[in-house]
mmCIF file of C-alpha atoms in Angstrom:
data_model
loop_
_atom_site.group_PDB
_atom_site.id
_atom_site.type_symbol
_atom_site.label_atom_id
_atom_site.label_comp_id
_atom_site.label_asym_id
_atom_site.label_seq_id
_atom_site.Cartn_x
_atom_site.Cartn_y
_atom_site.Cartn_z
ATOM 1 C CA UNK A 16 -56.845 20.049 -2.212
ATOM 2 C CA UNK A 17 -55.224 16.742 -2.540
ATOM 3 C CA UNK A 18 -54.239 17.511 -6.137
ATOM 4 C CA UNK A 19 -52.909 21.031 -5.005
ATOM 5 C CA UNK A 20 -50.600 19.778 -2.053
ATOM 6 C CA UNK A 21 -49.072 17.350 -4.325
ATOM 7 C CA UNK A 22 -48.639 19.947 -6.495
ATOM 8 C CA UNK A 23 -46.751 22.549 -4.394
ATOM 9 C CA UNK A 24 -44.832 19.381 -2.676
ATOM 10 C CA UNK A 25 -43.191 18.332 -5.843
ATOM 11 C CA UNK A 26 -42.325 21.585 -6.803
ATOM 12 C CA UNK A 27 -40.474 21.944 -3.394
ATOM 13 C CA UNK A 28 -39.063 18.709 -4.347
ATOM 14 C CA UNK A 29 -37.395 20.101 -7.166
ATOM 15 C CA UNK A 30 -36.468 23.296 -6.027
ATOM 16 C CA UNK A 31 -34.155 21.464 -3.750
ATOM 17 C CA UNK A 32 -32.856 19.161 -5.573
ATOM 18 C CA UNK A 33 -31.769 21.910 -8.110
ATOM 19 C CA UNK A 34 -28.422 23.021 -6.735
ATOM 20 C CA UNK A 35 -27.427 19.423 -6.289
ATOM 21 C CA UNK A 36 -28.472 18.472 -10.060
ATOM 22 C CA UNK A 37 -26.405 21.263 -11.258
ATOM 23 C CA UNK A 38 -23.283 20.415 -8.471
ATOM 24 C CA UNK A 39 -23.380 17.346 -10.383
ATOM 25 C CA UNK A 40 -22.856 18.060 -13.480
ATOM 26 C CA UNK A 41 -19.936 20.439 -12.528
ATOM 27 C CA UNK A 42 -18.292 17.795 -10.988
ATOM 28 C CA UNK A 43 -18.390 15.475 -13.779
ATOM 29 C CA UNK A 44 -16.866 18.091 -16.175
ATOM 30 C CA UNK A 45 -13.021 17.977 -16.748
ATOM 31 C CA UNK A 46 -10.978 20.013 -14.403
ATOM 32 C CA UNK A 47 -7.567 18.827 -15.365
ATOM 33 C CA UNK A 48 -5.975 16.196 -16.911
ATOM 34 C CA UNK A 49 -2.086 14.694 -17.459
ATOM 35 C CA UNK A 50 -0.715 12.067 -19.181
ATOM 36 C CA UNK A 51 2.773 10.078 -18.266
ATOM 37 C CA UNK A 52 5.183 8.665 -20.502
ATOM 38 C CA UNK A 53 5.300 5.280 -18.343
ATOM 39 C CA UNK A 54 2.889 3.274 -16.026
ATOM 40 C CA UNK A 55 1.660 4.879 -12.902
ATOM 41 C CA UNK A 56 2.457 3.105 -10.114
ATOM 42 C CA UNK A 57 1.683 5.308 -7.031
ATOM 43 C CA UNK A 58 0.571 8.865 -6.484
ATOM 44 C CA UNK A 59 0.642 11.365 -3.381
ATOM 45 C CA UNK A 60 -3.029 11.875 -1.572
ATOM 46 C CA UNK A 61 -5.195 13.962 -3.357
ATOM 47 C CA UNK A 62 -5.243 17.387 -2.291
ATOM 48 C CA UNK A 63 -8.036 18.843 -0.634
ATOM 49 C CA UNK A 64 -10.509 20.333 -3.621
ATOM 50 C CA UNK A 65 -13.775 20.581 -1.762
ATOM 51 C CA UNK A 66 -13.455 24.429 -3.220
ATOM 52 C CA UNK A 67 -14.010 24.457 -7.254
ATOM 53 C CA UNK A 68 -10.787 24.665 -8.350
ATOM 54 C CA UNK A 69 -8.555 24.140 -11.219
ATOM 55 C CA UNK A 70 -5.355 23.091 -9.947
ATOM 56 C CA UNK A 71 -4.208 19.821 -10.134
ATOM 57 C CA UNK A 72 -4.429 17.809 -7.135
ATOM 58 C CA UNK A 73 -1.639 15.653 -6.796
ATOM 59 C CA UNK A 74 1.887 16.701 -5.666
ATOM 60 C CA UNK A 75 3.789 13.745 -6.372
ATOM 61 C CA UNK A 76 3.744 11.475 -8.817
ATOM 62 C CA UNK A 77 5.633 7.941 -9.055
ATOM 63 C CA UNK A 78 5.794 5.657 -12.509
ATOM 64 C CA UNK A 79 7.866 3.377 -13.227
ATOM 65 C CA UNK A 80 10.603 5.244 -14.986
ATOM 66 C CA UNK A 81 10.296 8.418 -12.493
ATOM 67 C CA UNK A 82 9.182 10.080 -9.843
ATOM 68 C CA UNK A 83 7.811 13.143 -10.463
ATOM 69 C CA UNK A 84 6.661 16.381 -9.065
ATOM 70 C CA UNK A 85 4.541 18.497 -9.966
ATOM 71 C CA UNK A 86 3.044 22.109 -10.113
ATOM 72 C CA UNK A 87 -0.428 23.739 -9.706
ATOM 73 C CA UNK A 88 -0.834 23.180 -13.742
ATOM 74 C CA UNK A 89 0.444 19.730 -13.846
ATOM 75 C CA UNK A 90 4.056 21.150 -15.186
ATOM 76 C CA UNK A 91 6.911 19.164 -14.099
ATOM 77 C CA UNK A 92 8.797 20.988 -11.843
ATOM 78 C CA UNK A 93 11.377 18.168 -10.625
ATOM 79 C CA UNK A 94 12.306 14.620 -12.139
ATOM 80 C CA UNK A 95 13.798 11.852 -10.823
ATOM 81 C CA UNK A 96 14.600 8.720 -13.054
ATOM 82 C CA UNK A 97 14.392 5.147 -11.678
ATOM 83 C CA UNK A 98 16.053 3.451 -14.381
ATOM 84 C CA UNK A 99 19.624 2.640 -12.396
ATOM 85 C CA UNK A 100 17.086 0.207 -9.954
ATOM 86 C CA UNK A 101 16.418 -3.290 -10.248
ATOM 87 C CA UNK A 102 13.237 -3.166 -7.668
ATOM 88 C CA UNK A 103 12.006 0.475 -6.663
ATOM 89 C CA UNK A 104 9.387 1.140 -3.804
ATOM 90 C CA UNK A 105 7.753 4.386 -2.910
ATOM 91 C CA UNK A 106 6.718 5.507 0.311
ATOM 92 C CA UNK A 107 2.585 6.443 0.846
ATOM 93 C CA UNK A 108 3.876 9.950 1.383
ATOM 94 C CA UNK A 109 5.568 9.869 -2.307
ATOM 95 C CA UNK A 110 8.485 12.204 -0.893
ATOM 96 C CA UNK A 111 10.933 9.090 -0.331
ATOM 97 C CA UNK A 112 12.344 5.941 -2.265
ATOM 98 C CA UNK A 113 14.634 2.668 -1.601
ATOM 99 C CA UNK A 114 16.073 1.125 -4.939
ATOM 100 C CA UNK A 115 17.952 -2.067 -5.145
ATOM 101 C CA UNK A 116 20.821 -2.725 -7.570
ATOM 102 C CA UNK A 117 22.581 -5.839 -7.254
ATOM 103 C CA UNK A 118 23.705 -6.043 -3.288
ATOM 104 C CA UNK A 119 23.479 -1.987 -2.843
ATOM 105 C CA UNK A 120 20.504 -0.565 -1.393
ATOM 106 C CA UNK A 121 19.872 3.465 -2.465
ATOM 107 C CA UNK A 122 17.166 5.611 -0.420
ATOM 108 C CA UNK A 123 16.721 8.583 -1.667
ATOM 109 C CA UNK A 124 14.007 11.737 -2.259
ATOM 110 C CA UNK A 125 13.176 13.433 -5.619
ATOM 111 C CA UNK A 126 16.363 16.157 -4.414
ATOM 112 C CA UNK A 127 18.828 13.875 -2.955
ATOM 113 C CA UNK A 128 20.070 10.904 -1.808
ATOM 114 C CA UNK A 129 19.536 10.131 1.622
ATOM 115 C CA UNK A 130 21.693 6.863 2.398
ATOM 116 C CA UNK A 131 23.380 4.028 0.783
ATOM 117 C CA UNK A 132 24.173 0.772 2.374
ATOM 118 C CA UNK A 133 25.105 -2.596 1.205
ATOM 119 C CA UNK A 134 23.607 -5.787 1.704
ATOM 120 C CA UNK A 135 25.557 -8.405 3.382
ATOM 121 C CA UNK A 136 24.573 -11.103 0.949
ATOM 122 C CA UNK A 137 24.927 -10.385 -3.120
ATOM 123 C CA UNK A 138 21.175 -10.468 -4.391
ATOM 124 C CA UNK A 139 21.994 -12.416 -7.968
ATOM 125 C CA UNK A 140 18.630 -11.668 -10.037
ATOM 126 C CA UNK A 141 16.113 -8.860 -8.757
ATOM 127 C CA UNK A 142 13.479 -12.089 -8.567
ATOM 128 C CA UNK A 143 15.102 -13.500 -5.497
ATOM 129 C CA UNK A 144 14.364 -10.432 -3.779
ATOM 130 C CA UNK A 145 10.640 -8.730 -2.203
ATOM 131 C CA UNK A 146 11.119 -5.297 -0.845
ATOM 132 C CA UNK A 147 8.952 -2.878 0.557
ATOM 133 C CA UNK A 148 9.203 0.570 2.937
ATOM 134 C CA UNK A 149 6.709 1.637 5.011
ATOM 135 C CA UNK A 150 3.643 4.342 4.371
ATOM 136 C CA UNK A 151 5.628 6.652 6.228
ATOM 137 C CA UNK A 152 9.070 5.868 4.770
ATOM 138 C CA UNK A 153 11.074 4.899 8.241
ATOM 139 C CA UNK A 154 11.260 1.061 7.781
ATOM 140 C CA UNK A 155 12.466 -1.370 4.400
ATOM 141 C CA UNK A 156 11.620 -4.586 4.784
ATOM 142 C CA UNK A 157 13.703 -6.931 3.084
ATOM 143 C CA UNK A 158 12.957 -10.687 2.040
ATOM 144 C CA UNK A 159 15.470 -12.765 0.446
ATOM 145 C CA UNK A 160 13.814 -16.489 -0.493
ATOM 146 C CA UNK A 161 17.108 -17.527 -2.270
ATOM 147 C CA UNK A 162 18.633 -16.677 1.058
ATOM 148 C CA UNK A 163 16.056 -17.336 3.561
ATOM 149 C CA UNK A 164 15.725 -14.198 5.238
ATOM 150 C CA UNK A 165 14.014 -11.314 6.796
ATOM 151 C CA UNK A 166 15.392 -8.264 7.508
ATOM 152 C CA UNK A 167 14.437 -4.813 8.640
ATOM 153 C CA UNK A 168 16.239 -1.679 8.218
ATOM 154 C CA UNK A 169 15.992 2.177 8.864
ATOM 155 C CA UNK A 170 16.097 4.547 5.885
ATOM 156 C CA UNK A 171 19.864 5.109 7.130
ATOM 157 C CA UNK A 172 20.502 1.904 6.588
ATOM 158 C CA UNK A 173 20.901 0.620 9.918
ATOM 159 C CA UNK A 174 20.327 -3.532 10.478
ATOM 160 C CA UNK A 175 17.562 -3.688 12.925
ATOM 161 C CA UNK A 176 16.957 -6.963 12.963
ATOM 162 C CA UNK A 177 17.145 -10.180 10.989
ATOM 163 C CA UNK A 178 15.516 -13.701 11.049
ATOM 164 C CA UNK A 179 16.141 -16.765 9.185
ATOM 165 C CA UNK A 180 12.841 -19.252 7.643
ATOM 166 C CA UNK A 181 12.991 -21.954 5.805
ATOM 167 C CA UNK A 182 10.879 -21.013 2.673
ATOM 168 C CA UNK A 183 10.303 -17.441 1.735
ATOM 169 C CA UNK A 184 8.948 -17.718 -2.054
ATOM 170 C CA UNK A 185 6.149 -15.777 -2.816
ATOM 171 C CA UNK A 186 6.268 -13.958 0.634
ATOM 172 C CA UNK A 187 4.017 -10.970 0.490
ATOM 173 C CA UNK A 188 4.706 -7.400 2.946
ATOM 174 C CA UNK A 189 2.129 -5.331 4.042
ATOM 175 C CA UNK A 190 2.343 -2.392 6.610
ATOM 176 C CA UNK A 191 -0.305 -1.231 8.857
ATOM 177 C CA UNK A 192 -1.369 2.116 8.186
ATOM 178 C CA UNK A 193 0.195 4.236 10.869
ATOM 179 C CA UNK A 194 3.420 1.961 10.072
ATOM 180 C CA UNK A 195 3.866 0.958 13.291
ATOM 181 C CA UNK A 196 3.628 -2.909 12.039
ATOM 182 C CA UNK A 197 4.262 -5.078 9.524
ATOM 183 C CA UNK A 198 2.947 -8.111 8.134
ATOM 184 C CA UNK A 199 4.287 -10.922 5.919
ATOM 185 C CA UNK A 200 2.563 -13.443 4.642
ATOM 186 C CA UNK A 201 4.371 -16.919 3.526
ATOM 187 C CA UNK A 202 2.836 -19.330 1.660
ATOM 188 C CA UNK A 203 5.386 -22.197 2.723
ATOM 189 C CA UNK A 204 5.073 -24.531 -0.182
ATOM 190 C CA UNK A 205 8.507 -25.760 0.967
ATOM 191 C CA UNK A 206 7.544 -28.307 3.560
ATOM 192 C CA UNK A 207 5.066 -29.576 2.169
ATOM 193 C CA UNK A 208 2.398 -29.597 4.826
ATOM 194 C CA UNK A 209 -0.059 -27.930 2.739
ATOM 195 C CA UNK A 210 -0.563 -24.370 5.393
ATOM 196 C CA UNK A 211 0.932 -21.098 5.339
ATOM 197 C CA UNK A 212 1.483 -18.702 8.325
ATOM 198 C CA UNK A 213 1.283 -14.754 8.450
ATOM 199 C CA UNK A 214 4.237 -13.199 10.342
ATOM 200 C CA UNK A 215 4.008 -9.991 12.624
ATOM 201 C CA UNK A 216 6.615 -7.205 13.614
ATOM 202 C CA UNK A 217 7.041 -4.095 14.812
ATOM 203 C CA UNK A 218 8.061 -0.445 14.047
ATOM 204 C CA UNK A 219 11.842 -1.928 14.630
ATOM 205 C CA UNK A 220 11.265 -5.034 13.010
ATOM 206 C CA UNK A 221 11.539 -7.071 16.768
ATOM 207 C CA UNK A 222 9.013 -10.074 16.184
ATOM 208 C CA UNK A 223 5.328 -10.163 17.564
ATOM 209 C CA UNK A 224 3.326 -13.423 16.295
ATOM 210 C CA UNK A 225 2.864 -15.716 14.025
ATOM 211 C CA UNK A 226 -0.654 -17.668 13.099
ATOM 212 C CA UNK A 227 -0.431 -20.581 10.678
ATOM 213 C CA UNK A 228 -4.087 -21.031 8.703
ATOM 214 C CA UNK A 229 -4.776 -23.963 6.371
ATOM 215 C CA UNK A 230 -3.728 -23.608 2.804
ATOM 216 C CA UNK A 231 -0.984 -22.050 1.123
ATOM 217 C CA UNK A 232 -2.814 -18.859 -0.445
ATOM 218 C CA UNK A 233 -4.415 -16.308 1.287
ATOM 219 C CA UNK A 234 -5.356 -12.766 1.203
ATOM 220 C CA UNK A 235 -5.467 -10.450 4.227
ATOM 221 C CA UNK A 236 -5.367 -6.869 5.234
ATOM 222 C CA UNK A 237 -4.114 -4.666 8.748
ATOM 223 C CA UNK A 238 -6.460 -2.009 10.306
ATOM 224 C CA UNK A 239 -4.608 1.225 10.647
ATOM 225 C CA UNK A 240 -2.754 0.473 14.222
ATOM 226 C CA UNK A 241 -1.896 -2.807 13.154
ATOM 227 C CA UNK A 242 -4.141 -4.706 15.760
ATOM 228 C CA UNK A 243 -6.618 -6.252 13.770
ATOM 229 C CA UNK A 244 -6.058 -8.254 10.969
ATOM 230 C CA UNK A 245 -8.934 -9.752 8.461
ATOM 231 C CA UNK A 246 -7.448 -13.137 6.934
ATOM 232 C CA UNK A 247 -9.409 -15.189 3.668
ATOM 233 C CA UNK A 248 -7.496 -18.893 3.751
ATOM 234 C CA UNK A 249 -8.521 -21.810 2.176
ATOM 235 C CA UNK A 250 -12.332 -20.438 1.721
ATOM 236 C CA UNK A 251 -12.375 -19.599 5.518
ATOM 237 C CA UNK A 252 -12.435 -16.143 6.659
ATOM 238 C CA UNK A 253 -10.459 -15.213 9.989
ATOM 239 C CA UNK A 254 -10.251 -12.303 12.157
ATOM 240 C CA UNK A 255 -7.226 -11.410 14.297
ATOM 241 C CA UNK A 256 -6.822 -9.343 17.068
ATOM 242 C CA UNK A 257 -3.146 -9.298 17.716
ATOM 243 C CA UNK A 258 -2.232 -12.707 16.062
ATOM 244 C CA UNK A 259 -5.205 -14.659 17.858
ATOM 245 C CA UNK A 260 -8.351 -15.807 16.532
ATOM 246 C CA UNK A 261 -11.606 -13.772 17.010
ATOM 247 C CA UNK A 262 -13.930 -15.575 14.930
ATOM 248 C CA UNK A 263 -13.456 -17.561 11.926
ATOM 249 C CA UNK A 264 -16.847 -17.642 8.990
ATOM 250 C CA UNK A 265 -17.003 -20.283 6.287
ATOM 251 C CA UNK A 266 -17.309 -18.436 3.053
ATOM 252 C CA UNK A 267 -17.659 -21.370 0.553
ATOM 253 C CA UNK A 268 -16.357 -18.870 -2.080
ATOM 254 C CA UNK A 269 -12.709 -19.080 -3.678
ATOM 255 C CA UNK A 270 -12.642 -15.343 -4.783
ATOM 256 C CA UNK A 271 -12.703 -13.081 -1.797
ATOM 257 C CA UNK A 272 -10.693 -9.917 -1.229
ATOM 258 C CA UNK A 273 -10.884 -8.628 2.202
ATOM 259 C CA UNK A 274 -10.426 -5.129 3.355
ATOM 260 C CA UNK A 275 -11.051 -4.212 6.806
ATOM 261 C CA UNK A 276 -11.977 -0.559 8.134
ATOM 262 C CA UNK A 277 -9.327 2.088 9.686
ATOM 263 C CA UNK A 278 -10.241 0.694 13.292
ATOM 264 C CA UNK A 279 -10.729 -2.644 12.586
ATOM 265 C CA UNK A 280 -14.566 -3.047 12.992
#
């Protein structure tokens, strides 16, 4: 009897595992395929293929020569080439751009140009310069170490706001999800004292914190409102909840990447 339940049990087993066996092996054959003249550097979010399909599933595709879009069978419909740009960032979104040439700032979609401002300082090698927009292409950040400074404009090239630091070399931007903040980090080998500092702003660039952590390297990453913010520093690892300490942990280990969920728990 014993023998017989086992029997019937496995076989009920693999009845239901079945359709799942076979998904599988769907899913792993190729759908569709493209291949770019240049390196990929960001794409739009996947579409939506939970239903077997055949389409491709990207929209919008950025490389470093163009951006690119894209039909249902991967055939470019529209083209947009980069080369005129010294430094070119892409929104999340894919649909708009900021290049920098020299001292003149270009943002613009895979159609048109939407605004073109200069700089009020001449940027003299593309090097000097780190430059970002945010994931939902309203704000460019710009960070000039050869000239000390911060800035934050709209994608109509408005000056929201502007600060001045000391040393800005190897300053890194990131954005909070939602893009309602952003976050610099500076590693301040300038002065010598051996600690670097994040730096926090707004959706209009108006300043909200700073937190200085041992060490001049350091990796870190925003929840999606921009509240919380995980930290690694010096082999420490810090949480932040709006640019003050929650708990710090000890990790002992010099190669840590942190990522920290959507909400920031």
């Amino acid at each position: 009897m014993g023998s017989r339940m086992m029997h019937w049990m496995l076989y009920i087993l693999i009845a239901l595992s079945w359709p799942s066996m076979v998904f599988c092996e769907e899913a792993y054959s190729l759908l569709w395929q493209h291949a770019f003249d240049s390196t990929i550097v960001k794409t739009s979010m996947i579409k939506d293929f939970t239903k077997r399909t055949s389409a491709f599933p990207l929209n919008h595709v950025a490389t470093k020569k163009n951006m690119i879009e894209l039909d249902m069978k991967t055939k470019k419909e529209k083209n947009r080439s980069l080369k005129n740009y010294d430094i070119v960032k892409v929104a999340d979104n894919n649909s708009i751009a900021v290049g920098v040439k020299k001292n003149r700032v270009t943002v613009f979609t895979i159609d048109k140009e939407v605004s073109s401002f200069k700089l009020d300082k001449t940027i003299l090698i593309p090097e000097h310069l780190i430059m970002d927009i945010s994931p939902d292409g309203s704000l460019i950040v710009i960070v000039s170490w050869f000239h000390k400074s911060i800035s934050f404009y709209s994608i109509k090239g408005q000056l929201l706001s502007s600060y001045s630091s000391k040393d800005l070399k190897g300053a890194v931007i990131q954005f909070s999800r939602n893009s309602k903040h952003t976050v610099i980090h500076v590693p301040n080998y300038g002065d010598g004292s051996g600690n670097g500092y994040l730096l926090c702003y707004d959706a209009k660039g108006q300043f909200l914190w700073r937190y200085d952590h041992p060490g001049n390297q350091a990796q870190y990453d925003l929840s999606s409102d921009g509240a919380f913010v995980i930290l690694y520093a010096n082999q420490i690892l810090y949480s932040l909840h709006k640019g003050k300490s929650v708990y710090e942990i000890n990790m002992n280990s010099p190669d840590i990447l942190p990522r920290i969920s959507n909400d920031g728990c």
